[in-house]
Short mmCIF file of C-alpha atoms in Angstrom, two decimals:
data_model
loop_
_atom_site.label_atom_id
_atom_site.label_comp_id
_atom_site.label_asym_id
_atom_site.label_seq_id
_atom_site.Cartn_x
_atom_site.Cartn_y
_atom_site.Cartn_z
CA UNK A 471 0.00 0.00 0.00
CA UNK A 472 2.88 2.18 0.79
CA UNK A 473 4.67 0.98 -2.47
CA UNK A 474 1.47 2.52 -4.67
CA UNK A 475 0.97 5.91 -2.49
CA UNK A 476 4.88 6.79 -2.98
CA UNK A 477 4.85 5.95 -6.34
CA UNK A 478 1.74 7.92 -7.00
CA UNK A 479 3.34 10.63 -5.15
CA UNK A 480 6.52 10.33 -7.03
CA UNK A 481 4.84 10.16 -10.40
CA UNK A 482 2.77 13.50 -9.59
CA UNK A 483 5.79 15.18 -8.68
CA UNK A 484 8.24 13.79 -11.63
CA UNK A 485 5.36 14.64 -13.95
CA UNK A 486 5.47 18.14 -13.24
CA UNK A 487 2.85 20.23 -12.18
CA UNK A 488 1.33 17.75 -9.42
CA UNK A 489 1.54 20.44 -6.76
CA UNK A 490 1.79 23.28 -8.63
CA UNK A 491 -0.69 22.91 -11.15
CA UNK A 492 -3.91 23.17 -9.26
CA UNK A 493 -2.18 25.80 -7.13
CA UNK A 494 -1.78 28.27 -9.93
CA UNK A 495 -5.16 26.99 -11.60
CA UNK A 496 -6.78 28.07 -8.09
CA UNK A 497 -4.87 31.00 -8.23
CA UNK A 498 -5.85 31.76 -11.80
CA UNK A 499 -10.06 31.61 -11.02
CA UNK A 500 -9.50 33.43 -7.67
CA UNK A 501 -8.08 36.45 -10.07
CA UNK A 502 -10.32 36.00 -13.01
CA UNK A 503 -13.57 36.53 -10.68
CA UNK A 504 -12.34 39.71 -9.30
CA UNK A 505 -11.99 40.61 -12.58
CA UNK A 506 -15.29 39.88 -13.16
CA UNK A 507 -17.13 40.94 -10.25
CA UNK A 508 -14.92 43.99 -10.15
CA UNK A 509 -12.16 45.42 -7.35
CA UNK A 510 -15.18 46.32 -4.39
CA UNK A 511 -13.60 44.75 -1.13
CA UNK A 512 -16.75 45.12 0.66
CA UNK A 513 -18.72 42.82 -2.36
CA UNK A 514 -15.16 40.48 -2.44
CA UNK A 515 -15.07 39.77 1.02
CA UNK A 516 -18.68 38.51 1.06
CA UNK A 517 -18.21 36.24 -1.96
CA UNK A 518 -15.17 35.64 -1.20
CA UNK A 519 -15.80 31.92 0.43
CA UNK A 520 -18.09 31.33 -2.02
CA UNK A 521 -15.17 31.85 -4.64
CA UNK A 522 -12.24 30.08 -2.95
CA UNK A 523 -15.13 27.15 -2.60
CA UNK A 524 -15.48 26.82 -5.91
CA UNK A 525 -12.01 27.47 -7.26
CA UNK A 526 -10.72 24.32 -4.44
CA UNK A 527 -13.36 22.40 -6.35
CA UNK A 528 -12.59 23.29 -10.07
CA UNK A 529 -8.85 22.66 -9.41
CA UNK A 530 -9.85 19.15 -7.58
CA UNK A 531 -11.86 18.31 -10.68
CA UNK A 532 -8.87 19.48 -13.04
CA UNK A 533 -6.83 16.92 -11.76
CA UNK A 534 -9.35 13.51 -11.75
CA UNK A 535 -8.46 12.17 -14.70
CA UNK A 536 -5.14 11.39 -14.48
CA UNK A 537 -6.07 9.37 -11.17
CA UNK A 538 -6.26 6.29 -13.35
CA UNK A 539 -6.17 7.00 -17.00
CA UNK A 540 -2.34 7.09 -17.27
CA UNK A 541 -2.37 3.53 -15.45
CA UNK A 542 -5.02 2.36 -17.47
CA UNK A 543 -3.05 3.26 -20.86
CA UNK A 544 -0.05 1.83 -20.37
CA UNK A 545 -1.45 -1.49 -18.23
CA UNK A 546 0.12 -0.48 -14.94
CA UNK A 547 -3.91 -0.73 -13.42
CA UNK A 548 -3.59 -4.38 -14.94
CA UNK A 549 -0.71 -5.20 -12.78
CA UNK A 550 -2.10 -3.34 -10.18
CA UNK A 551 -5.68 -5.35 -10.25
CA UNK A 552 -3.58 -8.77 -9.89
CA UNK A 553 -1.23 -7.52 -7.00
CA UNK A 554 -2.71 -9.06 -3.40
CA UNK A 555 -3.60 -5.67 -2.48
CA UNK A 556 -7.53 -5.89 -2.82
CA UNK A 557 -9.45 -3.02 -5.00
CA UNK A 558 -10.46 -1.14 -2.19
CA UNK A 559 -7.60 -0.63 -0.99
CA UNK A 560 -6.08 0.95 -4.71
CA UNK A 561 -9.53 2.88 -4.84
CA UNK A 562 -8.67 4.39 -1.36
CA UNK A 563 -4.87 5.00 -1.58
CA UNK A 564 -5.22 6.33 -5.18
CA UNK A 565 -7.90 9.29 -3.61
CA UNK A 566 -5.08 9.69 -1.03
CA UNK A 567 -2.42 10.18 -3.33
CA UNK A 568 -4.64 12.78 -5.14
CA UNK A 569 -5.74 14.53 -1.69
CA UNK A 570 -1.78 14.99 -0.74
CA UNK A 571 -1.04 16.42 -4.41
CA UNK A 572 -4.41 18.57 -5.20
CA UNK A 573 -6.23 18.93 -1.68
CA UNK A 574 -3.20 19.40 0.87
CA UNK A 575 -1.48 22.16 -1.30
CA UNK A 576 -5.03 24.02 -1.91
CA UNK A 577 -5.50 23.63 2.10
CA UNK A 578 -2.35 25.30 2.70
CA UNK A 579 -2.97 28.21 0.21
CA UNK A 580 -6.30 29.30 0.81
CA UNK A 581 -5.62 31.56 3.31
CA UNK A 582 -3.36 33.62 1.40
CA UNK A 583 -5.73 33.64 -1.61
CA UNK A 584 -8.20 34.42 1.13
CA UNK A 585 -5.98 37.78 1.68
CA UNK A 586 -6.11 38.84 -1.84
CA UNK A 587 -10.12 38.64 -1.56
CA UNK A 588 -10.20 40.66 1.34
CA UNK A 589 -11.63 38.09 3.87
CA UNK A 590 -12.76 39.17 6.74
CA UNK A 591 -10.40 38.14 9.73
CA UNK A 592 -12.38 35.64 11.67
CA UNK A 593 -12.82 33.66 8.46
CA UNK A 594 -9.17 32.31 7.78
CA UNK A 595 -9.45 29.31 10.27
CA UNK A 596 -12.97 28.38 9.22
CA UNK A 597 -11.97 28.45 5.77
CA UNK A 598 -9.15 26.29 6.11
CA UNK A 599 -11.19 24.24 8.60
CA UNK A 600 -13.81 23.81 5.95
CA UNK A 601 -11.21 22.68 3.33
CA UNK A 602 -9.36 20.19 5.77
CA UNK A 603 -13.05 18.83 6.56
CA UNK A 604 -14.17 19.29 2.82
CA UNK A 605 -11.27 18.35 0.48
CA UNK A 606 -10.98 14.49 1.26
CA UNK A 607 -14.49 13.80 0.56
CA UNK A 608 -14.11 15.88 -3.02
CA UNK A 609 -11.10 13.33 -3.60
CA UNK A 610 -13.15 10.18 -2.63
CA UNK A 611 -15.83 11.48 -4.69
CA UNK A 612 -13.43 12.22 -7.87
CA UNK A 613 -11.95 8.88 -7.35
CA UNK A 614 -15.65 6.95 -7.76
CA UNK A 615 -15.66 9.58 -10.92
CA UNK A 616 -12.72 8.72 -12.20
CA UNK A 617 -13.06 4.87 -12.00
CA UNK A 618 -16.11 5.10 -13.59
CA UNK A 619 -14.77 6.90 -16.56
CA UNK A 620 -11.70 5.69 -17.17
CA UNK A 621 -12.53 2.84 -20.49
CA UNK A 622 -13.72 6.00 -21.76
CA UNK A 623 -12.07 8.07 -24.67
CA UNK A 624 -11.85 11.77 -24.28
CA UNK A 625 -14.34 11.14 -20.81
CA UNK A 626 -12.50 14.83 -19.58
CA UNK A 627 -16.44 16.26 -20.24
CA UNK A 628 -18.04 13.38 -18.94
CA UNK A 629 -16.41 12.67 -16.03
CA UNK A 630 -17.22 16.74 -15.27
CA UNK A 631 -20.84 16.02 -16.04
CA UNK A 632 -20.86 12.69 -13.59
CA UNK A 633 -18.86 14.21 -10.70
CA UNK A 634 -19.89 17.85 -10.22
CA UNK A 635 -23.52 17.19 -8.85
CA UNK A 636 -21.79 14.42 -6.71
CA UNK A 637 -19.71 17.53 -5.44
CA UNK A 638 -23.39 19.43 -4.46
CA UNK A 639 -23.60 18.12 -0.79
CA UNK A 640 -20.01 18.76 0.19
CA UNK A 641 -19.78 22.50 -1.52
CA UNK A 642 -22.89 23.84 -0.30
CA UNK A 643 -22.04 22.41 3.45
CA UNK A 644 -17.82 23.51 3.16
CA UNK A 645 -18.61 27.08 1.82
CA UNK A 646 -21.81 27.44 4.18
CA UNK A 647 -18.78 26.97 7.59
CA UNK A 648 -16.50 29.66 5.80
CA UNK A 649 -19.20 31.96 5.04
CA UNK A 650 -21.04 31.88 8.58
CA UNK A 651 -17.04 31.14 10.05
CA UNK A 652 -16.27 34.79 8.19
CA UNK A 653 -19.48 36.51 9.32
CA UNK A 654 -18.90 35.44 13.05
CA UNK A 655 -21.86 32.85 12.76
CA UNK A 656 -22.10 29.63 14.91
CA UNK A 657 -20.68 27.12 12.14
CA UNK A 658 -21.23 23.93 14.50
CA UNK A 659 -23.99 22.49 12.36
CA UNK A 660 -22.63 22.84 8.70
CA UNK A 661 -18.93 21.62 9.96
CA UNK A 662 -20.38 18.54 11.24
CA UNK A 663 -22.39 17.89 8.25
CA UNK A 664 -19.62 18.22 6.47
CA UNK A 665 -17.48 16.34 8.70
CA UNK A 666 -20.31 13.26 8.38
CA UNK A 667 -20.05 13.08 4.55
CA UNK A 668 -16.17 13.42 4.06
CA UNK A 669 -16.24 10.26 6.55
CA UNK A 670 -19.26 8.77 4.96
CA UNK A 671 -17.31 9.14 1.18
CA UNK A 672 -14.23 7.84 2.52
CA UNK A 673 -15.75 4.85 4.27
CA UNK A 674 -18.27 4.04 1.87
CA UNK A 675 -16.70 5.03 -1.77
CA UNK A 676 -13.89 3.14 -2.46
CA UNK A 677 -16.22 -0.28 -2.58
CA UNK A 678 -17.59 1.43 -5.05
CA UNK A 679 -14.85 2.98 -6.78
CA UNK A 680 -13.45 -0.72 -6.78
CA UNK A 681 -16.29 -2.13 -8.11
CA UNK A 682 -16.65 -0.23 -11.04
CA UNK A 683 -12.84 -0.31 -11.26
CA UNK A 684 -13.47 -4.43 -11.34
CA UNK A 685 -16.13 -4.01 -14.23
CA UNK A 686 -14.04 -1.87 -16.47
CA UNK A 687 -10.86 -4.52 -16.27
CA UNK A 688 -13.37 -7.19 -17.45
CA UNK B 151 -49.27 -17.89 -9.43
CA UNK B 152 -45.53 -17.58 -11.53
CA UNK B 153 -42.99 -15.51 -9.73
CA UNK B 154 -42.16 -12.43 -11.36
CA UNK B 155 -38.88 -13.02 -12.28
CA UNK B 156 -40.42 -14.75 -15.25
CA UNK B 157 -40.24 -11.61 -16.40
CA UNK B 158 -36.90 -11.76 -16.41
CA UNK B 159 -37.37 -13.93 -19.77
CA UNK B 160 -36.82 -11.13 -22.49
CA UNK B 161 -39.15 -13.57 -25.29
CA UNK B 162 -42.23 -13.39 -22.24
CA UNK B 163 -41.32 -9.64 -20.98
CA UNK B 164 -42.29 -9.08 -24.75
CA UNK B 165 -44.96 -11.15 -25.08
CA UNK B 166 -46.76 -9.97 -21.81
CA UNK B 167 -46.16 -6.38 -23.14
CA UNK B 168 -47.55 -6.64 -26.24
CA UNK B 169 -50.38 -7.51 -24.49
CA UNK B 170 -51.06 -5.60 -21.89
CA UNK B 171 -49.41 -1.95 -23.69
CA UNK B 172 -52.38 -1.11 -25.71
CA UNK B 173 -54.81 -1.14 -22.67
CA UNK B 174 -51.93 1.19 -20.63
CA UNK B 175 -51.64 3.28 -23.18
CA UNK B 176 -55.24 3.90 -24.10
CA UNK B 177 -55.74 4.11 -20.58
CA UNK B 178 -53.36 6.45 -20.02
CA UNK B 179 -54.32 8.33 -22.94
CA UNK B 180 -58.19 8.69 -21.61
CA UNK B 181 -57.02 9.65 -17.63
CA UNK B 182 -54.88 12.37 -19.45
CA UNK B 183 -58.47 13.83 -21.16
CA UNK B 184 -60.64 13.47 -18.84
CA UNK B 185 -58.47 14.89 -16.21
CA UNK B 186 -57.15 17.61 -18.27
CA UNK B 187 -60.65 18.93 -19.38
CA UNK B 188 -62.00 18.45 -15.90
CA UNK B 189 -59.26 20.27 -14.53
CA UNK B 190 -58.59 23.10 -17.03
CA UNK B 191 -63.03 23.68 -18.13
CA UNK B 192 -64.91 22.24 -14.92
CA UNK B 193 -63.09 23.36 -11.74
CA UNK B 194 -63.64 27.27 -10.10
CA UNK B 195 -61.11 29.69 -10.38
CA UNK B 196 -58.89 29.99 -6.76
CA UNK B 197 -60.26 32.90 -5.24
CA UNK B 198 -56.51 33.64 -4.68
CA UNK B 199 -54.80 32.45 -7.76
CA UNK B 200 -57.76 33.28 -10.41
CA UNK B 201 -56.94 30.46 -13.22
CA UNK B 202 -53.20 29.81 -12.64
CA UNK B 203 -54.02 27.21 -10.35
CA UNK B 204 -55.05 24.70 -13.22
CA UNK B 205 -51.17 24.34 -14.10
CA UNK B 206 -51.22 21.89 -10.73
CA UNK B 207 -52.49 19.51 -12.95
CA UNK B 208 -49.52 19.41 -15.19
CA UNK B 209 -46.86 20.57 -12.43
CA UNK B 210 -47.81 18.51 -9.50
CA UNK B 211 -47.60 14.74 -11.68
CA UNK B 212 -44.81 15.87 -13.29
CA UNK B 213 -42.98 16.65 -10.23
CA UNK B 214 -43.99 13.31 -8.87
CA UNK B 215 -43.18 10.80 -11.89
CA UNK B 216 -39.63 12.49 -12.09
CA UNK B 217 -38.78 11.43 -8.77
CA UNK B 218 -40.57 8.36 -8.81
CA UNK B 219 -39.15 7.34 -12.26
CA UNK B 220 -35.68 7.66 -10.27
CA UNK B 221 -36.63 5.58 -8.22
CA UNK B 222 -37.85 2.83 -10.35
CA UNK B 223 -34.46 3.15 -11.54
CA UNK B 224 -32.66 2.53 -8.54
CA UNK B 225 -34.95 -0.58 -7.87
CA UNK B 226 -34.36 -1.88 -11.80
CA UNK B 227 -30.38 -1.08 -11.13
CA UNK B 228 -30.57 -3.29 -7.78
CA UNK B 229 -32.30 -5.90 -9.66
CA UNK B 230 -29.78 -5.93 -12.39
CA UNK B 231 -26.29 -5.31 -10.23
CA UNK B 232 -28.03 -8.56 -7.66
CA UNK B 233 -29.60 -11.12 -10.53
CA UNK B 234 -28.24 -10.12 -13.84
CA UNK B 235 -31.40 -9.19 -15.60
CA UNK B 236 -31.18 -7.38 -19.15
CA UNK B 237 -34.36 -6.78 -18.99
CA UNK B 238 -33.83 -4.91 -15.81
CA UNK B 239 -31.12 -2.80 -16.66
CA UNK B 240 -32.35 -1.91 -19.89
CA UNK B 241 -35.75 -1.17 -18.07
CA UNK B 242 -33.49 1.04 -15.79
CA UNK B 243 -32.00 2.95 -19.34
CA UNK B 244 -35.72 2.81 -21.15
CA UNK B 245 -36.62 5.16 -17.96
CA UNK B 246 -33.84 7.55 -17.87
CA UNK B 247 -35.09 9.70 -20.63
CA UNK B 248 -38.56 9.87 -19.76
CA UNK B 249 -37.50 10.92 -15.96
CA UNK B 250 -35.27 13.84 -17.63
CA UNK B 251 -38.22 14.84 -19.44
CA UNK B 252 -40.57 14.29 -16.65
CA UNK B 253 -38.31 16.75 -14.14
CA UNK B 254 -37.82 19.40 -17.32
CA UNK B 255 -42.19 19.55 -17.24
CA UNK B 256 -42.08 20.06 -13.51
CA UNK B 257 -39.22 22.67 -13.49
CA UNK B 258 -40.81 24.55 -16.79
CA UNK B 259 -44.37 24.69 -15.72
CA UNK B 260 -43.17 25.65 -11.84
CA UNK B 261 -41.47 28.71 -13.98
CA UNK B 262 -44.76 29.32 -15.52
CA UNK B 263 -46.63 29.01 -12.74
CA UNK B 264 -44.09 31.35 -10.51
CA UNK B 265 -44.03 34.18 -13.04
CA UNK B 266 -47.59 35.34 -12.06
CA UNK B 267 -47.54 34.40 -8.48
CA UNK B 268 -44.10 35.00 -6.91
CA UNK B 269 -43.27 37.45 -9.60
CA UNK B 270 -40.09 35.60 -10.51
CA UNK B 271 -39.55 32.51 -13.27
CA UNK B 272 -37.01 31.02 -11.01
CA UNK B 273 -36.04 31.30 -6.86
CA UNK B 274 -33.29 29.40 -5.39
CA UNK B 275 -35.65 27.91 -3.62
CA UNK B 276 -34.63 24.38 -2.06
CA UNK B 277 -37.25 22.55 -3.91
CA UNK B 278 -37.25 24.32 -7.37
CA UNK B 279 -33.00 23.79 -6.66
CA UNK B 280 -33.03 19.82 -5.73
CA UNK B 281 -35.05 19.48 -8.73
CA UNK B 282 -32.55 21.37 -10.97
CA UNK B 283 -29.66 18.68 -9.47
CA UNK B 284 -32.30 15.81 -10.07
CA UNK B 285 -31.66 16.53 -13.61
CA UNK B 286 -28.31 17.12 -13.78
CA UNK B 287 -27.96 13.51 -12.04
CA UNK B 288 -30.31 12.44 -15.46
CA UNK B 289 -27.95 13.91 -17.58
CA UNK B 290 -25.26 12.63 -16.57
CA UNK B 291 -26.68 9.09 -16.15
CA UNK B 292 -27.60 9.40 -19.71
CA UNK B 293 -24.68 10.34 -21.00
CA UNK B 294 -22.73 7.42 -19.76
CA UNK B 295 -24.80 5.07 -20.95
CA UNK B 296 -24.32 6.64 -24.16
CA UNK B 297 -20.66 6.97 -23.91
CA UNK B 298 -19.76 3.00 -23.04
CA UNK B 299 -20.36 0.91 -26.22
CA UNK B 300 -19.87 -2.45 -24.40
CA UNK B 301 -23.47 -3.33 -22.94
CA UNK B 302 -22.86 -4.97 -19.94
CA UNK B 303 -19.88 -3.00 -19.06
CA UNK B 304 -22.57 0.05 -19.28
CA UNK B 305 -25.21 -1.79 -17.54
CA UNK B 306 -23.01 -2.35 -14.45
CA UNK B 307 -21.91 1.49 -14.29
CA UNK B 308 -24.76 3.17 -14.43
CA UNK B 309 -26.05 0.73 -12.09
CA UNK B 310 -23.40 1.97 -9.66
CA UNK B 311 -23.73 5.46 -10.56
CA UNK B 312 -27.53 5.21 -9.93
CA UNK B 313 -26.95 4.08 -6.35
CA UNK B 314 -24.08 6.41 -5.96
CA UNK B 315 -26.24 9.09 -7.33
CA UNK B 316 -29.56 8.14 -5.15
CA UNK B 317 -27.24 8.61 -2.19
CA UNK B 318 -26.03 12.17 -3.05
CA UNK B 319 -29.24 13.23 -4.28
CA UNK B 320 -30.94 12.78 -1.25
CA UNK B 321 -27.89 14.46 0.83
CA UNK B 322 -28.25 17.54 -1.82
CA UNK B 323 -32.09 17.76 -1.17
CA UNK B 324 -31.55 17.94 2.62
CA UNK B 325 -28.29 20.40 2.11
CA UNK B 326 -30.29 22.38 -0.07
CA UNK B 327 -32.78 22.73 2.31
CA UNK B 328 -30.36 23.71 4.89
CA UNK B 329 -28.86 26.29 2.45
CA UNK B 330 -31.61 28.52 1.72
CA UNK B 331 -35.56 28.80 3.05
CA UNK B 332 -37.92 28.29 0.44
CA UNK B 333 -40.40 30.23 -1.37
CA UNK B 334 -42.66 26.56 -1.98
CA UNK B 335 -45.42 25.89 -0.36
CA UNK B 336 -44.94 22.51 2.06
CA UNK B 337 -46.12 19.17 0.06
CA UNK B 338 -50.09 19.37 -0.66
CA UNK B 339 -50.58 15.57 -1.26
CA UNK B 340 -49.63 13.43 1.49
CA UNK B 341 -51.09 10.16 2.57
CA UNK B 342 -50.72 10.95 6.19
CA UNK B 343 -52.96 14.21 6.06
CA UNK B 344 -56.51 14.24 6.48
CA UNK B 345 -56.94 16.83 3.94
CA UNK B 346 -55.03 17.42 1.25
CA UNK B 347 -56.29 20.30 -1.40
CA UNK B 348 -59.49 20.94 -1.56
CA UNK B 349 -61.98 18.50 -3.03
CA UNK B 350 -63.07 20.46 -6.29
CA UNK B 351 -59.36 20.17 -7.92
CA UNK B 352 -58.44 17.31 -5.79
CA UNK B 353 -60.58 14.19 -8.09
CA UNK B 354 -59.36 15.25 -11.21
CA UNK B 355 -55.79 16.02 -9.91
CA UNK B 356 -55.97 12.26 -9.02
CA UNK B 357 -57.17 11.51 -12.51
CA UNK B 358 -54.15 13.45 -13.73
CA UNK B 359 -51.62 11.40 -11.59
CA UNK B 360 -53.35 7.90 -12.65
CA UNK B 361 -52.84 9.41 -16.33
CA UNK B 362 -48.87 10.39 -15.66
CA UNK B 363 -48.36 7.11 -13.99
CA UNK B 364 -49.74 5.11 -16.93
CA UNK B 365 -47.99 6.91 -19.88
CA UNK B 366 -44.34 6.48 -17.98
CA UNK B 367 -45.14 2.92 -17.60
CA UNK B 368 -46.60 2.52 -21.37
CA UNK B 369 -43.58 4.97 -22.28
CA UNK B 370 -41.06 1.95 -20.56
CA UNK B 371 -42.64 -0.66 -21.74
CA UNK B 372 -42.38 0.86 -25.19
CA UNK B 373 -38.65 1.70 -24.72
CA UNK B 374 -37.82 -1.15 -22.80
CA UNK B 375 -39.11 -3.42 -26.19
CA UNK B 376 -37.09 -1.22 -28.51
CA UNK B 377 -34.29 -1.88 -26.89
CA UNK B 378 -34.39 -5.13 -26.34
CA UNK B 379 -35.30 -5.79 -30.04
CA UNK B 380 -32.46 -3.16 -31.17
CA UNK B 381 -30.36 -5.88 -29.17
CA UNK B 382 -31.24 -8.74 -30.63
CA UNK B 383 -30.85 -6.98 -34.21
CA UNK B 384 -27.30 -5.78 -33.36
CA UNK B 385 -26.65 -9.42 -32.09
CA UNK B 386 -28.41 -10.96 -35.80
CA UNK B 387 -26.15 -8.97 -37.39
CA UNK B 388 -23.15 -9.42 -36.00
CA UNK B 389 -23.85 -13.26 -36.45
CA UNK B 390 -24.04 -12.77 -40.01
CA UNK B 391 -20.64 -10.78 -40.43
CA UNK B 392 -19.29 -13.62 -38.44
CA UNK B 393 -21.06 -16.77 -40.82
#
């Protein structure tokens, strides 16, 4: 298990852009909607969980893809599927591997992204609270995606149209903790709701990832 | 009596069809008149909402065969992932379509039915919201199906994604909720209220649901035959390039 996480880690980082990529892509959409909404701090800093929300999410989904298809093209997921290590297990290590290279990093940076919205101060731990909480279930749920698609030719588009109202639950409860977190609300209720279906995803999912993993290596 | 996984049996699923779809479907057919004339000619205006009201009898069966077609979904996916039925799963993919259009009736003629009385086509209101995601989770069940050319292979992953989906559906309906307070009213028909709406619109309102619920199951039936005959002409042909 250790064996596939490092070399997933390894790969990401060797491949170039595993950290950095969905950094500057977060980066990029955190600039672009100022642009569009225009410079007002007051309107920013109300948005502004909303925005990093969504941009955490966008990057996450940039990266699904290459969870499998890369193994699945050149048979690695083959060799993979007859090691001992069961298909849960690969289903669950695999959305680790992608947490540590798109989630952690995005965790990390919020805050300062956060700064160039003009967040209000008391927001900055909920908001990385909410990500910590949030991120691992967007991972779990990318993962299920990701399996699912992965026979599929060109399935960049699809796997956007399968996973994104998967992703409903989790964004509505992570940016509903930064937003009352930055307005000085009580956040108990949305951070636990959250907290249930990152640990629901992450106990439940990977049977299922594995599953349809099983089904497409038929 | 035979079980009714003799159903199971593509050759009698077809032959039991045949039979019984012209009596759905002219059934159907005649709940959908009556009701719609009764509704739309022979009830009173609201003495609220003037004439508007008589969109309930489009909007409120609508509403309820797009969920309920999801359902019947999840139960044919079940089937198929637990007993390897065709029939099943291609019961589960005649649906899909008719559930999308089902939810785009309820969502269009809420719009039409908002304009006048909230003053707005569309609120981010928790129901009008869930039922935007209920048809994004159609879409995209559609469009796998249509994107995986091997059968079974497609049969099993939509099957998953169905049961994936049913899970996160539900958790977006009660998020949703959380997210915003609505602008709906509360449910009008339950089974667990003594009264409901009242009794004027209420019969043929009940005529109109009897109607919905018979043309989705003529409309499966239908589509459930086609494809099972497109299936067997696919598999005809190929054993002809092969002889």
């Amino acid at each position: 298990m250790r064996a596939l996480l490092l070399r997933d880690l390894r790969l990401a980082m060797r491949a170039g852009g595993g950290f950095g990529l969905g950094l500057a892509f977060f980066l990029i959409v955190t600039v672009l909607v100022t642009f569009g909404v225009g410079p007002e701090s007051a309107l920013l800093a109300r948005i502004a969980p909303g925005i990093l929300w969504i941009g955490a999410l966008l990057a996450c989904l940039l990266s699904l893809d290459r969870i499998f298809a890369l193994d699945w093209e050149d048979g690695s997921l083959d060799l993979i599927a007859t090691s001992p290590l069961p298909m849960e297990a690969v289903a669950s290590v695999k959305a680790l591997a992608h947490w540590i290279t798109t989630g952690l990093p995005l965790v990390i940076a919020a805050p300062f992204f956060g700064l160039l919205l003009s967040l209000p101060g008391p927001g900055y731990g909920w908001l990385t609270l909410s990500l910590v909480l949030g991120t691992p279930a967007l991972s779990v749920i990318g993962t299920f995606g990701g399996a699912l698609t992965v026979g599929i030719k060109r399935g960049g588009l699809l796997l956007s149209l399968l996973v994104l109202p998967l992703y409903v639950p989790t964004l509505i409860f992570g940016a509903e903790v930064a937003r009352r977190g930055a307005e000085g609300l009580a956040v108990a209720t949305p951070a636990l709701m959250l907290a249930g279906i990152t640990f629901g995803s992450i106990a439940l999912l990977p049977f299922a990832s594995a599953m349809v993993l099983r089904v497409n290596l038929r | 009596m035979a079980s009714i996984w003799e159903y199971a049996n593509p050759v009698k699923f077809i032959r039991t069809t045949d039979r019984v779809l012209p009596w759905v479907a002219w059934l159907a057919g005649a709940c959908l008149v009556v009701g719609l004339i009764w509704g739309f000619f022979f009830t009173p205006d609201d003495f609220r909402q003037g004439s508007t009201v008589k969109i309930i009898y489009l909007h409120v069966p609508a509403a309820l065969m797009a969920i309920n077609a999801w359902l019947m979904m999840l139960v044919a996916s079940l089937i198929w992932l637990v007993r390897r039925h065709h029939v099943s799963a291609l019961a589960a993919r005649a649906a899909a379509p008719v559930g999308a259009v089902m939810t785009v009736i309820a969502l269009v003629t809420g719009a039409i039915w908002g304009q006048p009385m909230w003053g707005t086509w569309w609120a981010w209101d928790p129901r009008l919201t869930s039922f935007l995601i209920l048809f994004l989770f159609y879409l995209g069940y559609i469009a796998l199906w249509e994107a995986i050319e091997t059968p079974d292979t497609a049969a099993d992953l939509t099957s998953v994604l169905c049961l994936v989906g049913s899970v996160f559906a539900l958790l977006s309906r009660y998020a949703v909720n959380f997210w915003n307070q609505g602008l709906h009213q509360g449910a009008s028909l339950s089974l667990d209220k003594e009264k409901n709406v009242a009794d004027v619109f209420y019969l043929p309102l009940l005529v109109c649901i009897a109607g919905f619920v018979l043309l989705f199951i003529a409309l499966v039936f239908l589509r459930t035959q086609t494809e099972i005959r497109a299936r067997r002409a696919r598999a005809l042909l190929a054993r002809e390039r092969m002889g």
